[in-house]
Each structure stands twice: as C-alpha cells, then as structure tokens.
C-alpha cells in the first residue's frame, strides 16, 4: 500500500489546532503559583502532550470518521483527496493514541489520567457509537473541556506534584471551558452544507445560522463576565479590568460578526478569539499571585 507523504501526515494532525490546549496548559502552570525553576522538563512534556500528541490525535480521529463529510465540505483534506490512502488515517489515529499514553505516563497519575480522559473525549467526539459531534451541544462541550479546562487543570496539577488544583483554578478552568463552547461553534459555520446533508447536528444546523451565532456570542461573553466577577471577588480589580476591556473589544467584533456569521466566522476566530485567550493568561497571572501567597 502506498504510504502517505509526510506533508499529508502533518496536515492530518492540523498543527494550527494545537495552540489552544498548549496555551491552556501553560495557563494552568502559571495559575498554580509554583515556581517553574527546575520544572521545565515536566512543563515541556506537558505542552507536547497537550498539543502535538493528544490534540493531534483528536484531529486524526476526527478526519477519519469525518471523511465522508469532508468529501463535501473540504475535499482537499488528506483522506478525501486520496493523499492519505487506504486506512492510514485510522492507523495513525490509533498509533498516536498509543504514543500519547506512553508520554503521559511520564507525568504521573494526574497527567496520565488527564490524558486518558482527553483521548476518550477525542474518540467519543468523532467515533460511533457516541459520535458526540452529531449533537452540537454535547460535541462542543467535549471539545471545550478537552482543549481548555482539562489542559489547564493538568498544568496546575503537575506543577503541584500531582495534587488537586485549587478551587479557584478549577473554577477558571471550568469558565474558560464553557466559553470555548462558543469558540467551537465558530468552526461549524464553514461546514453547514455537508453537516446538514449527512445529519451532523451542529448548532448552525440545529438552530439556524443566525441563532447559533447569537448563542456562541452569549456563551463566550457570559463566561468572561463571570471570570471578571470572580477576579473582583478575589481582590484582583486590575486583572478584572483588563479582562473586562478585552471582553468589550470582543463585543464590538461580535456585532460585526453577527451581521454575517457564515462569512465572518473565520474573521472572528482570527481576531476575536486571541482576545479571549489573552484574558485566560491575564487571569492565570492574577491567580498566580493568590496561590503563591497561600503556599
């Protein structure tokens, strides 16, 4: 059987998608309040696990089980285009799952357990019989948890030697996971035609394009508003103000996005989402000073 070119394998793993979980893991590291000196090997392994391993695995799994949808929406992708022949896509998904688990074992029980949960969510999202992506509510929630909350909590836990992260850290992880649900919806606007034809119930298919866009904006905005309130309640008004200003800029962009969601979803992902993730890091540094003070 013809082997796929390295370029096709890299495209299958979608490196551009690795940033969110790697960033979230870094936020967890910062939020832990634990000094990074002497812990760089653990941090590097964790970042690699979050992005090039677990996230890349999820992309391979998704491309294999979405190959019929991609033949309509994105026929240039490696599998429907034939550049990833036979069952190579499935084999890479299974093989990279194994590699991810092997590397995760280096991070102790918490890191390994988090990787197991993340990989289970990755397979449950795309593969039958669960195939969570066929329900936009459940599928986007699974992605939000995997990409943001789980990665954040793992970063905080491995820095603390495997201890449970603080309640404040887990709250921020949960809020940003919730906000990521809206970010995941942005990715669905480009696939409405194929999703509708093949029965994939993304929110734009279930609710309609305009209502789904409004729901995504509300979810992203509300999550960040709750982060602002949490920071204020913890006595961190300056970071709360910064996150609030970032949210205000997003609201201005959301107004333009809502005028034409299908055409501007990619635009908002490129300019609005970076403000969302910048707020994550601001919140992590705000929490760092609190956690270090209680250490």
PDB file of C-alpha atoms in Angstrom:
ATOM      1  CA  UNK A   1       0.000   0.000   0.000  1.00  0.00           C
ATOM      2  CA  UNK A   2       1.268   3.464  -0.881  1.00  0.00           C
ATOM      3  CA  UNK A   3       2.468   5.427   2.106  1.00  0.00           C
ATOM      4  CA  UNK A   4       1.228   8.994   2.588  1.00  0.00           C
ATOM      5  CA  UNK A   5       3.708  11.805   2.204  1.00  0.00           C
ATOM      6  CA  UNK A   6       4.962  13.446   5.390  1.00  0.00           C
ATOM      7  CA  UNK A   7       3.184  16.642   4.350  1.00  0.00           C
ATOM      8  CA  UNK A   8      -0.140  14.777   4.301  1.00  0.00           C
ATOM      9  CA  UNK A   9       0.512  13.349   7.784  1.00  0.00           C
ATOM     10  CA  UNK A  10       1.293  16.810   9.148  1.00  0.00           C
ATOM     11  CA  UNK A  11      -1.848  18.198   7.505  1.00  0.00           C
ATOM     12  CA  UNK A  12      -3.885  15.375   9.049  1.00  0.00           C
ATOM     13  CA  UNK A  13      -2.637  16.359  12.515  1.00  0.00           C
ATOM     14  CA  UNK A  14      -3.527  20.059  11.905  1.00  0.00           C
ATOM     15  CA  UNK A  15      -0.757  21.841  13.834  1.00  0.00           C
ATOM     16  CA  UNK A  16      -2.739  25.086  13.829  1.00  0.00           C
ATOM     17  CA  UNK A  17      -5.199  23.485  16.271  1.00  0.00           C
ATOM     18  CA  UNK A  18      -2.515  22.594  18.814  1.00  0.00           C
ATOM     19  CA  UNK A  19      -2.218  26.121  20.187  1.00  0.00           C
ATOM     20  CA  UNK A  20      -5.375  26.263  22.399  1.00  0.00           C
ATOM     21  CA  UNK A  21      -4.593  23.232  24.612  1.00  0.00           C
ATOM     22  CA  UNK A  22      -0.897  24.136  24.784  1.00  0.00           C
ATOM     23  CA  UNK A  23      -1.830  27.668  25.837  1.00  0.00           C
ATOM     24  CA  UNK A  24      -4.353  26.367  28.383  1.00  0.00           C
ATOM     25  CA  UNK A  25      -1.746  24.024  29.848  1.00  0.00           C
ATOM     26  CA  UNK A  26       0.589  26.998  30.175  1.00  0.00           C
ATOM     27  CA  UNK A  27      -2.151  28.978  31.901  1.00  0.00           C
ATOM     28  CA  UNK A  28      -2.545  26.149  34.401  1.00  0.00           C
ATOM     29  CA  UNK A  29       1.201  26.152  35.026  1.00  0.00           C
ATOM     30  CA  UNK A  30       1.144  29.895  35.704  1.00  0.00           C
ATOM     31  CA  UNK A  31      -2.025  29.746  37.820  1.00  0.00           C
ATOM     32  CA  UNK A  32      -0.567  27.058  40.079  1.00  0.00           C
ATOM     33  CA  UNK A  33       1.662  29.611  41.790  1.00  0.00           C
ATOM     34  CA  UNK A  34       4.500  27.068  41.828  1.00  0.00           C
ATOM     35  CA  UNK A  35       7.940  28.351  40.700  1.00  0.00           C
ATOM     36  CA  UNK A  36       8.903  26.998  37.277  1.00  0.00           C
ATOM     37  CA  UNK A  37      12.596  26.737  38.135  1.00  0.00           C
ATOM     38  CA  UNK A  38      13.677  23.117  37.972  1.00  0.00           C
ATOM     39  CA  UNK A  39      10.350  22.007  36.495  1.00  0.00           C
ATOM     40  CA  UNK A  40      10.980  22.727  32.848  1.00  0.00           C
ATOM     41  CA  UNK A  41      11.196  19.039  31.806  1.00  0.00           C
ATOM     42  CA  UNK A  42       7.697  18.422  33.186  1.00  0.00           C
ATOM     43  CA  UNK A  43       6.380  21.607  31.575  1.00  0.00           C
ATOM     44  CA  UNK A  44       7.841  20.738  28.165  1.00  0.00           C
ATOM     45  CA  UNK A  45       6.450  17.200  28.285  1.00  0.00           C
ATOM     46  CA  UNK A  46       3.045  18.565  29.295  1.00  0.00           C
ATOM     47  CA  UNK A  47       2.971  21.110  26.476  1.00  0.00           C
ATOM     48  CA  UNK A  48       3.965  18.450  23.936  1.00  0.00           C
ATOM     49  CA  UNK A  49       1.317  16.114  25.295  1.00  0.00           C
ATOM     50  CA  UNK A  50      -1.412  18.755  25.114  1.00  0.00           C
ATOM     51  CA  UNK A  51      -0.690  19.813  21.541  1.00  0.00           C
ATOM     52  CA  UNK A  52       1.362  17.584  19.193  1.00  0.00           C
ATOM     53  CA  UNK A  53       0.108  14.397  20.856  1.00  0.00           C
ATOM     54  CA  UNK A  54      -3.425  14.458  22.336  1.00  0.00           C
ATOM     55  CA  UNK A  55      -4.734  17.300  20.182  1.00  0.00           C
ATOM     56  CA  UNK A  56      -3.103  15.867  17.062  1.00  0.00           C
ATOM     57  CA  UNK A  57      -4.677  12.503  17.860  1.00  0.00           C
ATOM     58  CA  UNK A  58      -8.102  14.117  18.114  1.00  0.00           C
ATOM     59  CA  UNK A  59      -7.616  15.700  14.688  1.00  0.00           C
ATOM     60  CA  UNK A  60      -6.639  12.377  13.111  1.00  0.00           C
ATOM     61  CA  UNK A  61      -9.616  10.628  14.701  1.00  0.00           C
ATOM     62  CA  UNK A  62     -11.944  13.373  13.520  1.00  0.00           C
ATOM     63  CA  UNK A  63     -10.621  13.339   9.956  1.00  0.00           C
ATOM     64  CA  UNK A  64     -11.039   9.581   9.686  1.00  0.00           C
ATOM     65  CA  UNK A  65     -14.622   9.472  10.912  1.00  0.00           C
ATOM     66  CA  UNK A  66     -15.489  12.703   9.070  1.00  0.00           C
ATOM     67  CA  UNK A  67     -14.035  11.641   5.748  1.00  0.00           C
ATOM     68  CA  UNK A  68     -17.478  11.457   4.091  1.00  0.00           C
ATOM     69  CA  UNK A  69     -18.448  14.897   5.418  1.00  0.00           C
ATOM     70  CA  UNK A  70     -15.086  16.325   4.398  1.00  0.00           C
ATOM     71  CA  UNK A  71     -15.614  14.978   0.885  1.00  0.00           C
ATOM     72  CA  UNK A  72     -18.376  17.612   0.657  1.00  0.00           C
ATOM     73  CA  UNK A  73     -17.082  20.413   2.878  1.00  0.00           C
ATOM     74  CA  UNK A  74     -13.293  20.108   2.462  1.00  0.00           C
ATOM     75  CA  UNK A  75     -12.464  17.690  -0.376  1.00  0.00           C
ATOM     76  CA  UNK A  76      -8.851  18.887  -0.329  1.00  0.00           C
ATOM     77  CA  UNK A  77      -8.245  17.281   3.097  1.00  0.00           C
ATOM     78  CA  UNK A  78      -5.720  14.386   3.058  1.00  0.00           C
ATOM     79  CA  UNK A  79      -8.212  11.496   3.321  1.00  0.00           C
ATOM     80  CA  UNK A  80     -10.967  12.520   0.847  1.00  0.00           C
ATOM     81  CA  UNK A  81      -8.359  13.823  -1.608  1.00  0.00           C
ATOM     82  CA  UNK A  82      -6.643  10.421  -1.649  1.00  0.00           C
ATOM     83  CA  UNK A  83      -3.329  11.752  -0.355  1.00  0.00           C
ATOM     84  CA  UNK A  84      -3.886   9.616   2.762  1.00  0.00           C
ATOM     85  CA  UNK A  85      -4.687   6.252   1.112  1.00  0.00           C
ATOM     86  CA  UNK A  86      -6.446   3.207   2.485  1.00  0.00           C
ATOM     87  CA  UNK A  87      -6.796   3.026   6.246  1.00  0.00           C
ATOM     88  CA  UNK A  88      -3.699   5.055   7.008  1.00  0.00           C
ATOM     89  CA  UNK A  89      -5.814   7.740   8.679  1.00  0.00           C
ATOM     90  CA  UNK A  90      -7.271   5.259  11.158  1.00  0.00           C
ATOM     91  CA  UNK A  91      -3.885   3.642  11.746  1.00  0.00           C
ATOM     92  CA  UNK A  92      -2.276   6.979  12.547  1.00  0.00           C
ATOM     93  CA  UNK A  93      -5.120   7.850  14.923  1.00  0.00           C
ATOM     94  CA  UNK A  94      -4.677   4.577  16.818  1.00  0.00           C
ATOM     95  CA  UNK A  95      -0.874   4.753  16.790  1.00  0.00           C
ATOM     96  CA  UNK A  96      -0.771   8.338  18.028  1.00  0.00           C
ATOM     97  CA  UNK A  97      -3.186   7.403  20.812  1.00  0.00           C
ATOM     98  CA  UNK A  98      -0.645   4.850  21.998  1.00  0.00           C
ATOM     99  CA  UNK A  99       2.245   7.304  21.757  1.00  0.00           C
ATOM    100  CA  UNK A 100       0.234   9.882  23.722  1.00  0.00           C
ATOM    101  CA  UNK A 101      -0.444   7.418  26.536  1.00  0.00           C
ATOM    102  CA  UNK A 102       3.225   6.412  26.688  1.00  0.00           C
ATOM    103  CA  UNK A 103       4.360  10.026  27.020  1.00  0.00           C
ATOM    104  CA  UNK A 104       1.562  10.799  29.517  1.00  0.00           C
ATOM    105  CA  UNK A 105       2.929   8.112  31.833  1.00  0.00           C
ATOM    106  CA  UNK A 106       5.900  10.424  32.437  1.00  0.00           C
ATOM    107  CA  UNK A 107       3.639  12.976  34.135  1.00  0.00           C
ATOM    108  CA  UNK A 108       2.472  10.799  36.993  1.00  0.00           C
ATOM    109  CA  UNK A 109      -1.063   9.650  37.860  1.00  0.00           C
ATOM    110  CA  UNK A 110      -2.758  13.017  37.293  1.00  0.00           C
ATOM    111  CA  UNK A 111      -1.093  13.675  33.952  1.00  0.00           C
ATOM    112  CA  UNK A 112      -1.749  10.138  32.746  1.00  0.00           C
ATOM    113  CA  UNK A 113      -5.357  10.218  33.940  1.00  0.00           C
ATOM    114  CA  UNK A 114      -5.978  13.562  32.246  1.00  0.00           C
ATOM    115  CA  UNK A 115      -4.540  12.211  29.002  1.00  0.00           C
ATOM    116  CA  UNK A 116      -6.820   9.173  29.204  1.00  0.00           C
ATOM    117  CA  UNK A 117      -9.859  11.421  29.702  1.00  0.00           C
ATOM    118  CA  UNK A 118      -8.781  13.705  26.867  1.00  0.00           C
ATOM    119  CA  UNK A 119      -8.253  10.802  24.475  1.00  0.00           C
ATOM    120  CA  UNK A 120     -11.574   9.221  25.431  1.00  0.00           C
ATOM    121  CA  UNK A 121     -13.302  12.536  24.695  1.00  0.00           C
ATOM    122  CA  UNK A 122     -11.442  12.792  21.385  1.00  0.00           C
ATOM    123  CA  UNK A 123     -12.675   9.368  20.266  1.00  0.00           C
ATOM    124  CA  UNK A 124     -16.171   9.888  21.714  1.00  0.00           C
ATOM    125  CA  UNK A 125     -16.466  13.180  19.823  1.00  0.00           C
ATOM    126  CA  UNK A 126     -15.894  11.670  16.391  1.00  0.00           C
ATOM    127  CA  UNK A 127     -16.322   7.900  16.532  1.00  0.00           C
ATOM    128  CA  UNK A 128     -19.511   5.805  16.679  1.00  0.00           C
ATOM    129  CA  UNK A 129     -21.457   4.855  18.644  1.00  0.00           C
ATOM    130  CA  UNK A 130     -21.313   8.067  20.701  1.00  0.00           C
ATOM    131  CA  UNK A 131     -20.113  10.482  17.979  1.00  0.00           C
ATOM    132  CA  UNK A 132     -20.847  13.474  20.194  1.00  0.00           C
ATOM    133  CA  UNK A 133     -20.303  15.906  17.340  1.00  0.00           C
ATOM    134  CA  UNK A 134     -23.676  14.918  15.905  1.00  0.00           C
ATOM    135  CA  UNK A 135     -25.158  16.998  18.726  1.00  0.00           C
ATOM    136  CA  UNK A 136     -23.603  20.452  18.734  1.00  0.00           C
ATOM    137  CA  UNK A 137     -24.351  20.982  22.417  1.00  0.00           C
ATOM    138  CA  UNK A 138     -22.559  17.856  23.600  1.00  0.00           C
ATOM    139  CA  UNK A 139     -19.813  17.826  20.993  1.00  0.00           C
ATOM    140  CA  UNK A 140     -18.728  21.409  21.555  1.00  0.00           C
ATOM    141  CA  UNK A 141     -18.838  20.879  25.314  1.00  0.00           C
ATOM    142  CA  UNK A 142     -16.486  17.896  24.973  1.00  0.00           C
ATOM    143  CA  UNK A 143     -14.080  19.971  22.881  1.00  0.00           C
ATOM    144  CA  UNK A 144     -14.200  22.876  25.316  1.00  0.00           C
ATOM    145  CA  UNK A 145     -13.389  20.615  28.244  1.00  0.00           C
ATOM    146  CA  UNK A 146     -10.590  18.833  26.382  1.00  0.00           C
ATOM    147  CA  UNK A 147      -8.983  21.902  24.806  1.00  0.00           C
ATOM    148  CA  UNK A 148      -9.222  24.317  27.726  1.00  0.00           C
ATOM    149  CA  UNK A 149     -10.367  23.069  31.130  1.00  0.00           C
ATOM    150  CA  UNK A 150      -8.643  19.698  31.182  1.00  0.00           C
ATOM    151  CA  UNK A 151      -5.389  21.140  29.841  1.00  0.00           C
ATOM    152  CA  UNK A 152      -5.492  23.992  32.400  1.00  0.00           C
ATOM    153  CA  UNK A 153      -6.199  21.652  35.319  1.00  0.00           C
ATOM    154  CA  UNK A 154      -3.450  19.286  34.180  1.00  0.00           C
ATOM    155  CA  UNK A 155      -0.896  22.088  34.032  1.00  0.00           C
ATOM    156  CA  UNK A 156      -1.806  23.191  37.550  1.00  0.00           C
ATOM    157  CA  UNK A 157      -1.788  19.641  38.907  1.00  0.00           C
ATOM    158  CA  UNK A 158       1.552  18.503  37.514  1.00  0.00           C
ATOM    159  CA  UNK A 159       3.193  21.659  38.853  1.00  0.00           C
ATOM    160  CA  UNK A 160       1.824  20.830  42.291  1.00  0.00           C
ATOM    161  CA  UNK A 161       3.292  17.341  42.176  1.00  0.00           C
ATOM    162  CA  UNK A 162       0.010  15.673  41.281  1.00  0.00           C
ATOM    163  CA  UNK A 163      -2.124  17.379  43.931  1.00  0.00           C
ATOM    164  CA  UNK A 164      -5.641  18.568  43.137  1.00  0.00           C
ATOM    165  CA  UNK A 165      -5.605  22.152  41.801  1.00  0.00           C
ATOM    166  CA  UNK A 166      -7.199  24.806  43.992  1.00  0.00           C
ATOM    167  CA  UNK A 167     -10.905  25.535  43.757  1.00  0.00           C
ATOM    168  CA  UNK A 168     -10.174  28.938  42.206  1.00  0.00           C
ATOM    169  CA  UNK A 169      -8.030  27.371  39.491  1.00  0.00           C
ATOM    170  CA  UNK A 170     -10.677  24.755  38.742  1.00  0.00           C
ATOM    171  CA  UNK A 171     -13.339  27.493  38.568  1.00  0.00           C
ATOM    172  CA  UNK A 172     -11.366  29.462  35.986  1.00  0.00           C
ATOM    173  CA  UNK A 173     -10.697  26.268  34.046  1.00  0.00           C
ATOM    174  CA  UNK A 174     -14.424  25.496  34.028  1.00  0.00           C
ATOM    175  CA  UNK A 175     -15.412  29.024  32.965  1.00  0.00           C
ATOM    176  CA  UNK A 176     -12.959  29.111  30.081  1.00  0.00           C
ATOM    177  CA  UNK A 177     -14.095  25.610  29.064  1.00  0.00           C
ATOM    178  CA  UNK A 178     -17.623  26.977  28.910  1.00  0.00           C
ATOM    179  CA  UNK A 179     -16.531  29.941  26.826  1.00  0.00           C
ATOM    180  CA  UNK A 180     -14.690  27.611  24.465  1.00  0.00           C
ATOM    181  CA  UNK A 181     -18.065  26.016  23.640  1.00  0.00           C
ATOM    182  CA  UNK A 182     -18.843  29.185  21.718  1.00  0.00           C
ATOM    183  CA  UNK A 183     -15.455  29.149  20.036  1.00  0.00           C
ATOM    184  CA  UNK A 184     -16.091  25.599  18.831  1.00  0.00           C
ATOM    185  CA  UNK A 185     -19.363  26.760  17.277  1.00  0.00           C
ATOM    186  CA  UNK A 186     -17.421  29.241  15.148  1.00  0.00           C
ATOM    187  CA  UNK A 187     -15.759  26.294  13.416  1.00  0.00           C
ATOM    188  CA  UNK A 188     -19.142  24.869  12.392  1.00  0.00           C
ATOM    189  CA  UNK A 189     -20.280  27.695  10.131  1.00  0.00           C
ATOM    190  CA  UNK A 190     -17.985  26.608   7.289  1.00  0.00           C
ATOM    191  CA  UNK A 191     -19.469  23.095   7.302  1.00  0.00           C
ATOM    192  CA  UNK A 192     -23.204  23.729   7.324  1.00  0.00           C
ATOM    193  CA  UNK A 193     -23.897  22.251   3.881  1.00  0.00           C
ATOM    194  CA  UNK A 194     -22.153  18.927   4.447  1.00  0.00           C
ATOM    195  CA  UNK A 195     -23.327  18.667   8.064  1.00  0.00           C
ATOM    196  CA  UNK A 196     -26.936  19.163   7.054  1.00  0.00           C
ATOM    197  CA  UNK A 197     -26.746  16.624   4.213  1.00  0.00           C
ATOM    198  CA  UNK A 198     -25.107  13.945   6.363  1.00  0.00           C
ATOM    199  CA  UNK A 199     -27.051  14.501   9.574  1.00  0.00           C
ATOM    200  CA  UNK A 200     -24.388  16.177  11.707  1.00  0.00           C
ATOM    201  CA  UNK A 201     -26.373  18.287  14.154  1.00  0.00           C
ATOM    202  CA  UNK A 202     -24.025  21.229  14.693  1.00  0.00           C
ATOM    203  CA  UNK A 203     -25.624  24.281  16.277  1.00  0.00           C
ATOM    204  CA  UNK A 204     -25.852  26.163  12.952  1.00  0.00           C
ATOM    205  CA  UNK A 205     -27.750  23.150  11.573  1.00  0.00           C
ATOM    206  CA  UNK A 206     -29.930  22.669  14.663  1.00  0.00           C
ATOM    207  CA  UNK A 207     -30.719  26.299  15.420  1.00  0.00           C
ATOM    208  CA  UNK A 208     -30.078  28.054  12.143  1.00  0.00           C
ATOM    209  CA  UNK A 209     -27.057  30.181  11.283  1.00  0.00           C
ATOM    210  CA  UNK A 210     -28.135  33.443  12.912  1.00  0.00           C
ATOM    211  CA  UNK A 211     -29.464  31.961  16.184  1.00  0.00           C
ATOM    212  CA  UNK A 212     -26.357  29.768  16.517  1.00  0.00           C
ATOM    213  CA  UNK A 213     -24.133  32.819  16.084  1.00  0.00           C
ATOM    214  CA  UNK A 214     -26.003  34.653  18.836  1.00  0.00           C
ATOM    215  CA  UNK A 215     -25.751  31.630  21.145  1.00  0.00           C
ATOM    216  CA  UNK A 216     -21.991  31.381  20.526  1.00  0.00           C
ATOM    217  CA  UNK A 217     -21.518  35.062  21.348  1.00  0.00           C
ATOM    218  CA  UNK A 218     -23.608  34.833  24.516  1.00  0.00           C
ATOM    219  CA  UNK A 219     -21.668  31.786  25.719  1.00  0.00           C
ATOM    220  CA  UNK A 220     -18.270  33.380  25.084  1.00  0.00           C
ATOM    221  CA  UNK A 221     -19.310  36.673  26.627  1.00  0.00           C
ATOM    222  CA  UNK A 222     -21.033  35.285  29.712  1.00  0.00           C
ATOM    223  CA  UNK A 223     -18.095  33.039  30.597  1.00  0.00           C
ATOM    224  CA  UNK A 224     -15.716  36.006  30.557  1.00  0.00           C
ATOM    225  CA  UNK A 225     -18.111  38.184  32.532  1.00  0.00           C
ATOM    226  CA  UNK A 226     -18.144  35.538  35.256  1.00  0.00           C
ATOM    227  CA  UNK A 227     -14.331  35.485  35.187  1.00  0.00           C
ATOM    228  CA  UNK A 228     -14.340  39.267  35.753  1.00  0.00           C
ATOM    229  CA  UNK A 229     -16.706  38.884  38.708  1.00  0.00           C
ATOM    230  CA  UNK A 230     -14.559  36.097  40.165  1.00  0.00           C
ATOM    231  CA  UNK A 231     -11.394  38.181  39.915  1.00  0.00           C
ATOM    232  CA  UNK A 232     -13.113  41.119  41.608  1.00  0.00           C
ATOM    233  CA  UNK A 233     -14.345  38.871  44.421  1.00  0.00           C
ATOM    234  CA  UNK A 234     -10.761  37.614  44.918  1.00  0.00           C
ATOM    235  CA  UNK A 235      -9.457  41.161  45.300  1.00  0.00           C
ATOM    236  CA  UNK A 236      -7.841  41.403  41.877  1.00  0.00           C
ATOM    237  CA  UNK A 237      -9.505  44.512  40.333  1.00  0.00           C
ATOM    238  CA  UNK A 238      -6.745  45.370  37.849  1.00  0.00           C
ATOM    239  CA  UNK A 239      -6.725  41.967  36.087  1.00  0.00           C
ATOM    240  CA  UNK A 240     -10.535  42.056  36.228  1.00  0.00           C
ATOM    241  CA  UNK A 241     -10.461  45.422  34.436  1.00  0.00           C
ATOM    242  CA  UNK A 242      -8.082  44.084  31.780  1.00  0.00           C
ATOM    243  CA  UNK A 243     -10.252  41.020  31.126  1.00  0.00           C
ATOM    244  CA  UNK A 244     -13.292  43.305  31.021  1.00  0.00           C
ATOM    245  CA  UNK A 245     -11.655  45.574  28.430  1.00  0.00           C
ATOM    246  CA  UNK A 246     -10.727  42.549  26.327  1.00  0.00           C
ATOM    247  CA  UNK A 247     -14.347  41.444  26.532  1.00  0.00           C
ATOM    248  CA  UNK A 248     -15.570  44.881  25.419  1.00  0.00           C
ATOM    249  CA  UNK A 249     -13.353  44.692  22.343  1.00  0.00           C
ATOM    250  CA  UNK A 250     -14.800  41.269  21.584  1.00  0.00           C
ATOM    251  CA  UNK A 251     -18.328  42.607  21.918  1.00  0.00           C
ATOM    252  CA  UNK A 252     -17.567  45.201  19.244  1.00  0.00           C
ATOM    253  CA  UNK A 253     -16.255  42.443  16.974  1.00  0.00           C
ATOM    254  CA  UNK A 254     -19.247  40.232  17.777  1.00  0.00           C
ATOM    255  CA  UNK A 255     -21.569  42.952  16.489  1.00  0.00           C
ATOM    256  CA  UNK A 256     -19.822  42.836  13.116  1.00  0.00           C
ATOM    257  CA  UNK A 257     -19.693  39.031  13.149  1.00  0.00           C
ATOM    258  CA  UNK A 258     -23.451  38.801  13.760  1.00  0.00           C
ATOM    259  CA  UNK A 259     -24.150  40.847  10.638  1.00  0.00           C
ATOM    260  CA  UNK A 260     -22.891  37.952   8.508  1.00  0.00           C
ATOM    261  CA  UNK A 261     -21.946  34.886  10.584  1.00  0.00           C
ATOM    262  CA  UNK A 262     -21.152  32.441   7.794  1.00  0.00           C
ATOM    263  CA  UNK A 263     -18.835  34.853   6.020  1.00  0.00           C
ATOM    264  CA  UNK A 264     -17.210  36.309   9.140  1.00  0.00           C
ATOM    265  CA  UNK A 265     -16.794  33.301  11.446  1.00  0.00           C
ATOM    266  CA  UNK A 266     -13.204  32.800  10.282  1.00  0.00           C
ATOM    267  CA  UNK A 267     -12.549  36.530  10.665  1.00  0.00           C
ATOM    268  CA  UNK A 268     -13.828  36.494  14.229  1.00  0.00           C
ATOM    269  CA  UNK A 269     -11.793  33.380  15.017  1.00  0.00           C
ATOM    270  CA  UNK A 270      -8.686  35.181  13.806  1.00  0.00           C
ATOM    271  CA  UNK A 271      -9.214  38.471  15.648  1.00  0.00           C
ATOM    272  CA  UNK A 272     -11.723  37.910  18.462  1.00  0.00           C
ATOM    273  CA  UNK A 273     -10.560  34.575  19.848  1.00  0.00           C
ATOM    274  CA  UNK A 274      -6.990  35.816  20.528  1.00  0.00           C
ATOM    275  CA  UNK A 275      -8.520  38.384  22.894  1.00  0.00           C
ATOM    276  CA  UNK A 276     -10.353  35.547  24.677  1.00  0.00           C
ATOM    277  CA  UNK A 277      -7.155  33.552  25.173  1.00  0.00           C
ATOM    278  CA  UNK A 278      -5.235  36.685  26.205  1.00  0.00           C
ATOM    279  CA  UNK A 279      -7.764  37.056  29.001  1.00  0.00           C
ATOM    280  CA  UNK A 280      -7.005  33.487  30.050  1.00  0.00           C
ATOM    281  CA  UNK A 281      -3.360  34.338  30.623  1.00  0.00           C
ATOM    282  CA  UNK A 282      -4.220  37.572  32.446  1.00  0.00           C
ATOM    283  CA  UNK A 283      -6.483  35.539  34.746  1.00  0.00           C
ATOM    284  CA  UNK A 284      -3.772  32.930  35.268  1.00  0.00           C
ATOM    285  CA  UNK A 285      -1.242  35.549  36.372  1.00  0.00           C
ATOM    286  CA  UNK A 286      -3.838  37.116  38.685  1.00  0.00           C
ATOM    287  CA  UNK A 287      -4.419  33.741  40.292  1.00  0.00           C
ATOM    288  CA  UNK A 288      -0.683  33.029  40.484  1.00  0.00           C
ATOM    289  CA  UNK A 289      -0.151  35.820  42.991  1.00  0.00           C
ATOM    290  CA  UNK A 290      -3.023  34.498  45.095  1.00  0.00           C
ATOM    291  CA  UNK A 291      -1.832  30.893  45.023  1.00  0.00           C
ATOM    292  CA  UNK A 292       1.768  31.867  45.774  1.00  0.00           C
ATOM    293  CA  UNK A 293       0.550  33.923  48.723  1.00  0.00           C
ATOM    294  CA  UNK A 294      -1.248  30.912  50.178  1.00  0.00           C
ATOM    295  CA  UNK A 295       1.605  28.484  49.565  1.00  0.00           C
TER     296      UNK A 295
END
